[in-house]
Tab-separated table of N, CA and C and ligand atoms in Angstrom:
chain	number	residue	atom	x	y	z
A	1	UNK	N	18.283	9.056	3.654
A	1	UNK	CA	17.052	9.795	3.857
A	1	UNK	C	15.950	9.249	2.953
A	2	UNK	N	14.839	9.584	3.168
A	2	UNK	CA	13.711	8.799	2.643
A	2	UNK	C	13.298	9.715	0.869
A	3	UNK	N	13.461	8.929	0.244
A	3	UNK	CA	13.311	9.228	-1.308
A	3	UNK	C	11.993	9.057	-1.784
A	4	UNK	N	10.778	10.069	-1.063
A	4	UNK	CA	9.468	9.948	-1.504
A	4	UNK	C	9.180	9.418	-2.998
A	5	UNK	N	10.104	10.193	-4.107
A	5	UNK	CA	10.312	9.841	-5.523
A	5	UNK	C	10.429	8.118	-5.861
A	6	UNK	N	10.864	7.563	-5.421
A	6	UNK	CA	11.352	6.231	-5.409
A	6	UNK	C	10.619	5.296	-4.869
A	7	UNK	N	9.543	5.341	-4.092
A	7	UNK	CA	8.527	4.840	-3.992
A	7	UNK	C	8.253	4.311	-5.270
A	8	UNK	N	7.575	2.890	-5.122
A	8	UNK	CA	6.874	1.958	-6.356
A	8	UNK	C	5.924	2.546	-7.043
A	9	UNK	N	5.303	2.473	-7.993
A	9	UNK	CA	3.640	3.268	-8.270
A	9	UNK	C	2.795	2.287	-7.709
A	10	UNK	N	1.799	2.723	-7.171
A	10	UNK	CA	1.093	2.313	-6.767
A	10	UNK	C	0.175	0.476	-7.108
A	11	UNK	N	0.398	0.984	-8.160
A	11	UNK	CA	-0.800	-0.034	-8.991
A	11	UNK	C	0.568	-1.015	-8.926
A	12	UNK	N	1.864	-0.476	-9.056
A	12	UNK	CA	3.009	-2.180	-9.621
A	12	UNK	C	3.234	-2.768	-8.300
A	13	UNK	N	2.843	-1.729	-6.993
A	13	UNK	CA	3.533	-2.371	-6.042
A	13	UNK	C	2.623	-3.467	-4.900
A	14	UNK	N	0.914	-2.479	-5.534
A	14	UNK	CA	-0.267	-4.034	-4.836
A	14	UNK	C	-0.398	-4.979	-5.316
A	15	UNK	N	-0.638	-4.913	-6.660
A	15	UNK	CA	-0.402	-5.899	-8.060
A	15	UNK	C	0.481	-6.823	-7.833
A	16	UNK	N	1.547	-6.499	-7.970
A	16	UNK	CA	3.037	-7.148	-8.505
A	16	UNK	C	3.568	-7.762	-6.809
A	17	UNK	N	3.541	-6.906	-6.289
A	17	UNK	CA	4.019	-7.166	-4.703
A	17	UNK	C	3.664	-7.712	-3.968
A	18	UNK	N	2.248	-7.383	-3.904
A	18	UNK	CA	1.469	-7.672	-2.660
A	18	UNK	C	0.420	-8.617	-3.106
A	19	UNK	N	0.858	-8.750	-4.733
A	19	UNK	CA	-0.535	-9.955	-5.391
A	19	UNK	C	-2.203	-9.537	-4.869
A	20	UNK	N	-2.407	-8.066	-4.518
A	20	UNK	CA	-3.663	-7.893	-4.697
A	20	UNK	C	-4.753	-8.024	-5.909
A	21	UNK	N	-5.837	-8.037	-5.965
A	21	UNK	CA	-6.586	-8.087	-7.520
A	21	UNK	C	-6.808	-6.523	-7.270
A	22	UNK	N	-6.982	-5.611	-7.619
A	22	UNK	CA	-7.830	-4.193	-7.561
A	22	UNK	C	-8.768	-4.457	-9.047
A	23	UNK	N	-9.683	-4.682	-8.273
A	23	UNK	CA	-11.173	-4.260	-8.886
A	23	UNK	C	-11.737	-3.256	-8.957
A	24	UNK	N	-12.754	-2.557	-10.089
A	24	UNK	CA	-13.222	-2.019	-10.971
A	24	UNK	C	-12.448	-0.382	-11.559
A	25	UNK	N	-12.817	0.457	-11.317
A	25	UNK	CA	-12.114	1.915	-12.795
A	25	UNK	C	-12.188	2.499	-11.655
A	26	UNK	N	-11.269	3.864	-12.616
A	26	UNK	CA	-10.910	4.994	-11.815
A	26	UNK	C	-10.022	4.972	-10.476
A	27	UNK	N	-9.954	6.378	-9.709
A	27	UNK	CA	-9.159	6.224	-8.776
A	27	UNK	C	-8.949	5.652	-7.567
A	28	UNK	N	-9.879	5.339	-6.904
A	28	UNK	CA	-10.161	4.123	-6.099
A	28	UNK	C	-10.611	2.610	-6.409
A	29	UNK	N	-10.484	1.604	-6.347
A	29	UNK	CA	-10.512	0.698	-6.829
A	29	UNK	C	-10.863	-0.372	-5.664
A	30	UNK	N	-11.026	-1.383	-5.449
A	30	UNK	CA	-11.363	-2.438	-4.142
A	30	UNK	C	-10.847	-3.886	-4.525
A	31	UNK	N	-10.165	-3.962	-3.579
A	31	UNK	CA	-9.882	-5.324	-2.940
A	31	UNK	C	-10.013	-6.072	-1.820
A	32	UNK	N	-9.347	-7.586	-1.715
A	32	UNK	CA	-9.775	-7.963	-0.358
A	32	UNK	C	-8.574	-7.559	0.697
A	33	UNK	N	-9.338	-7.242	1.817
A	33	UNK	CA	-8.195	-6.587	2.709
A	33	UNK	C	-7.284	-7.686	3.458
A	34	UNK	N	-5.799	-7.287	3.663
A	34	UNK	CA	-5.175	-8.360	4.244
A	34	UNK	C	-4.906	-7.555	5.744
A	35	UNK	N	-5.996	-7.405	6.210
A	35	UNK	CA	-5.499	-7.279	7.680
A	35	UNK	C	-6.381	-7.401	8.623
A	36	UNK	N	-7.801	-8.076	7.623
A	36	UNK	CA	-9.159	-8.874	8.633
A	36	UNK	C	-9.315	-10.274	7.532
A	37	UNK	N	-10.499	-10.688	8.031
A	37	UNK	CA	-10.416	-12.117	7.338
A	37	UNK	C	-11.188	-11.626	6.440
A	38	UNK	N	-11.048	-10.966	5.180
A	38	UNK	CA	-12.193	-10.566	4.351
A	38	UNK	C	-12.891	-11.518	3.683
A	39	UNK	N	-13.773	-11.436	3.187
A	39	UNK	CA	-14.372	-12.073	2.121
A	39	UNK	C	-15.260	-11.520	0.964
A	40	UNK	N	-15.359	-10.267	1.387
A	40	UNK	CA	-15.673	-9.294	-0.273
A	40	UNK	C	-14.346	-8.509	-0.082
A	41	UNK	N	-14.524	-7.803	-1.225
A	41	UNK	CA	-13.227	-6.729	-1.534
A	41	UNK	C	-13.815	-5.468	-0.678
A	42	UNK	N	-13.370	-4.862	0.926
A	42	UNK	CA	-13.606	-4.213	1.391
A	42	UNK	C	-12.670	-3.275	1.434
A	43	UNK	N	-11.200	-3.692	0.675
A	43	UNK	CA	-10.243	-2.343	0.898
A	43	UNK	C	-10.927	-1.779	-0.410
A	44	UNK	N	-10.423	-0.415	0.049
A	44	UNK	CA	-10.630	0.538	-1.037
A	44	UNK	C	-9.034	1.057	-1.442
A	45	UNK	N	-8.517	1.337	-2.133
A	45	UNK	CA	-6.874	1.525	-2.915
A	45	UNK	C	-7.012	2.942	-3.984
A	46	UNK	N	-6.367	3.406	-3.325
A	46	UNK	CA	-6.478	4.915	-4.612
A	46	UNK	C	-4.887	4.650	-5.856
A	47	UNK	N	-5.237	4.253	-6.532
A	47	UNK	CA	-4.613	4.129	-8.018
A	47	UNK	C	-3.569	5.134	-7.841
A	48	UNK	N	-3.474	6.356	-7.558
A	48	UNK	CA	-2.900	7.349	-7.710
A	48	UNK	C	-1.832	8.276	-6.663
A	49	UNK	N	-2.337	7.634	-5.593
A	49	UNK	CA	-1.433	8.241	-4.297
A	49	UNK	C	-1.020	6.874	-3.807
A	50	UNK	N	-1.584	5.608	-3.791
A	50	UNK	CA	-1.706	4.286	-2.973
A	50	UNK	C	-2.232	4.653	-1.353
A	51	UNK	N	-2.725	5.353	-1.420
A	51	UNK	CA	-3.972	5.565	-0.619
A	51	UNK	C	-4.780	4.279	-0.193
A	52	UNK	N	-5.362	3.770	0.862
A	52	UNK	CA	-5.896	2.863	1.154
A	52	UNK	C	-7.065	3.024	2.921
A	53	UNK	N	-8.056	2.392	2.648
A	53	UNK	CA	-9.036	2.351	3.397
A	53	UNK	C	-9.982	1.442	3.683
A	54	UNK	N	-10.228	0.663	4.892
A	54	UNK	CA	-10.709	-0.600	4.968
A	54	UNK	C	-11.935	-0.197	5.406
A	55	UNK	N	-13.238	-0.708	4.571
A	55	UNK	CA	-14.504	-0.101	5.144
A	55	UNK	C	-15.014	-0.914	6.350
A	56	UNK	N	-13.955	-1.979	6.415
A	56	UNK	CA	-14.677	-2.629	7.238
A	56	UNK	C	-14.274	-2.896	8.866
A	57	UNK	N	-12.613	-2.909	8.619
A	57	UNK	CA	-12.077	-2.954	10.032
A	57	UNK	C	-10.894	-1.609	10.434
A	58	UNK	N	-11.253	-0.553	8.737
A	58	UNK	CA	-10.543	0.738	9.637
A	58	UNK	C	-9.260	0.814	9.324
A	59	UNK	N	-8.588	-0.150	9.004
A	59	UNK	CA	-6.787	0.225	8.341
A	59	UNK	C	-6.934	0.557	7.219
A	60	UNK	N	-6.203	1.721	7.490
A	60	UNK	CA	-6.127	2.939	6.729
A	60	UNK	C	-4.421	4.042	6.459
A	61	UNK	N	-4.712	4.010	5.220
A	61	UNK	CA	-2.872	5.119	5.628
A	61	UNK	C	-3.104	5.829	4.079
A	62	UNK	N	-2.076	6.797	3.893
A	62	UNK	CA	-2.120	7.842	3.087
A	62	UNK	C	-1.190	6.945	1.836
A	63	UNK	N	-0.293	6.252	1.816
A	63	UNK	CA	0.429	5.802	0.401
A	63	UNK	C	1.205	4.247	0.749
A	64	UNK	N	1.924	3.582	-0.083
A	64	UNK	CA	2.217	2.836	-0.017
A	64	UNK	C	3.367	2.527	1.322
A	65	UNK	N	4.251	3.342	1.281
A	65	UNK	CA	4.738	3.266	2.351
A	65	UNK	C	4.436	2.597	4.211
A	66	UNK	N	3.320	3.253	4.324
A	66	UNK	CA	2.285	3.441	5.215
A	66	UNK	C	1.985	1.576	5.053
A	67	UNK	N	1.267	1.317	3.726
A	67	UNK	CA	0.619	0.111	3.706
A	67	UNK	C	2.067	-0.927	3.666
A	68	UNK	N	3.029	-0.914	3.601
A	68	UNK	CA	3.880	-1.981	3.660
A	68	UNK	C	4.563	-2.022	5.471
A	69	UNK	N	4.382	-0.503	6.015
A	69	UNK	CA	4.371	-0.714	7.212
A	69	UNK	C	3.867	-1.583	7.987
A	70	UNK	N	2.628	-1.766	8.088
A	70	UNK	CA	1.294	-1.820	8.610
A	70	UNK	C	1.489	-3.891	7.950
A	71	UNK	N	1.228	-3.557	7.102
A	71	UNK	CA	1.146	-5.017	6.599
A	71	UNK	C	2.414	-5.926	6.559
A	72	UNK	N	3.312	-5.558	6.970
A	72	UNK	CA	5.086	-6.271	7.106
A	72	UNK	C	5.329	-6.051	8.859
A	73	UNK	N	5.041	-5.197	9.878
A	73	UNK	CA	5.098	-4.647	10.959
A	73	UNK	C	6.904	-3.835	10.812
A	74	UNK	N	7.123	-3.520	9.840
A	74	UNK	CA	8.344	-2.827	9.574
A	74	UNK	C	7.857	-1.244	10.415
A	75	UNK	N	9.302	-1.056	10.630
A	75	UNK	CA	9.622	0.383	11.031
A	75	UNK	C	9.899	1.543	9.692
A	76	UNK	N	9.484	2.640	9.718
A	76	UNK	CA	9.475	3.518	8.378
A	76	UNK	C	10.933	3.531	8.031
A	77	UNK	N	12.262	3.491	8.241
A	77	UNK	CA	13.004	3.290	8.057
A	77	UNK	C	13.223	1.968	6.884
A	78	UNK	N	12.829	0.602	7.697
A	78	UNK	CA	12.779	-0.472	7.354
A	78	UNK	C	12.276	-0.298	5.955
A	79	UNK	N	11.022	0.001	5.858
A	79	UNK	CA	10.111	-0.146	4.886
A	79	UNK	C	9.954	0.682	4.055
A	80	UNK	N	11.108	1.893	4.180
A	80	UNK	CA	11.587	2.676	2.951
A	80	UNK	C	12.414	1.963	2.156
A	81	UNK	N	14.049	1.689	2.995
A	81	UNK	CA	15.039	0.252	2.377
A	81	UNK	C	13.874	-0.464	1.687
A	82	UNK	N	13.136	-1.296	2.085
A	82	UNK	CA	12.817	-2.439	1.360
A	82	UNK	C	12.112	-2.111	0.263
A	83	UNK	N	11.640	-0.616	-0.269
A	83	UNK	CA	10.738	-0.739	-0.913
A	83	UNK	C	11.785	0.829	-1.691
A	84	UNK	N	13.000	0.230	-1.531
A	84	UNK	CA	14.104	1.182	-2.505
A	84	UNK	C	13.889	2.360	-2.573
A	85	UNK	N	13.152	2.823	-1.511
A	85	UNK	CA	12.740	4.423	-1.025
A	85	UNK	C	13.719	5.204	-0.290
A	86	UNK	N	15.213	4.898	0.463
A	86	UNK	CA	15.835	5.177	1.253
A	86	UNK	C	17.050	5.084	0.762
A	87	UNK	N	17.643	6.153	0.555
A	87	UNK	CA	18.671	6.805	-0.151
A	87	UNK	C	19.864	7.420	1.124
A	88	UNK	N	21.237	6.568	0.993
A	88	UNK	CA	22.221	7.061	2.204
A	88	UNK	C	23.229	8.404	1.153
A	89	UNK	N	23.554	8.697	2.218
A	89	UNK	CA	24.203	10.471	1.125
A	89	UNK	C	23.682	10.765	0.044
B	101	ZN	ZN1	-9.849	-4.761	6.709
């Protein structure tokens, strides 16, 4: 079953994982989006939920989960396993 708890934090898993830069303070932060051809930092990334929002082409999801979906084309299943979120018994 899916181990919301076990989810990455946010910041280790765009950072570290996904080799995003997140630019400037506080809880939203901006980078470049990997799911148009960006060329300014148009995602927006919430530090705190991994929240994410593309001002420019609209991909969008509530936490990390969501964004490794979306950006891997994994199934929520899939992309719980891979991201050590998915706990059997
Ligand atoms: Zn985008």
């Amino acid at each position: 079953m899916f181990a919301r708890g076990h989810l990455p934090d946010p910041v280790a898993y765009y950072v570290e994982r996904e080799g995003a830069r997140l630019l400037g303070r506080g809880h939203w932060r901006s980078a470049l989006c990997p799911f148009h051809d960006d060329t300014r930092p148009s995602l927006r990334v919430n530090v705190e939920s991994g929240a994410y929002r593309c001002m420019a082409c609209g991909a969008k999801g509530p936490d990390v989960l969501s964004f490794h979906r979306q950006r891997h084309g994994l199934s929520f299943v899939q992309a719980a396993r891979d991201l050590h979120a998915w706990r059997t018994a």
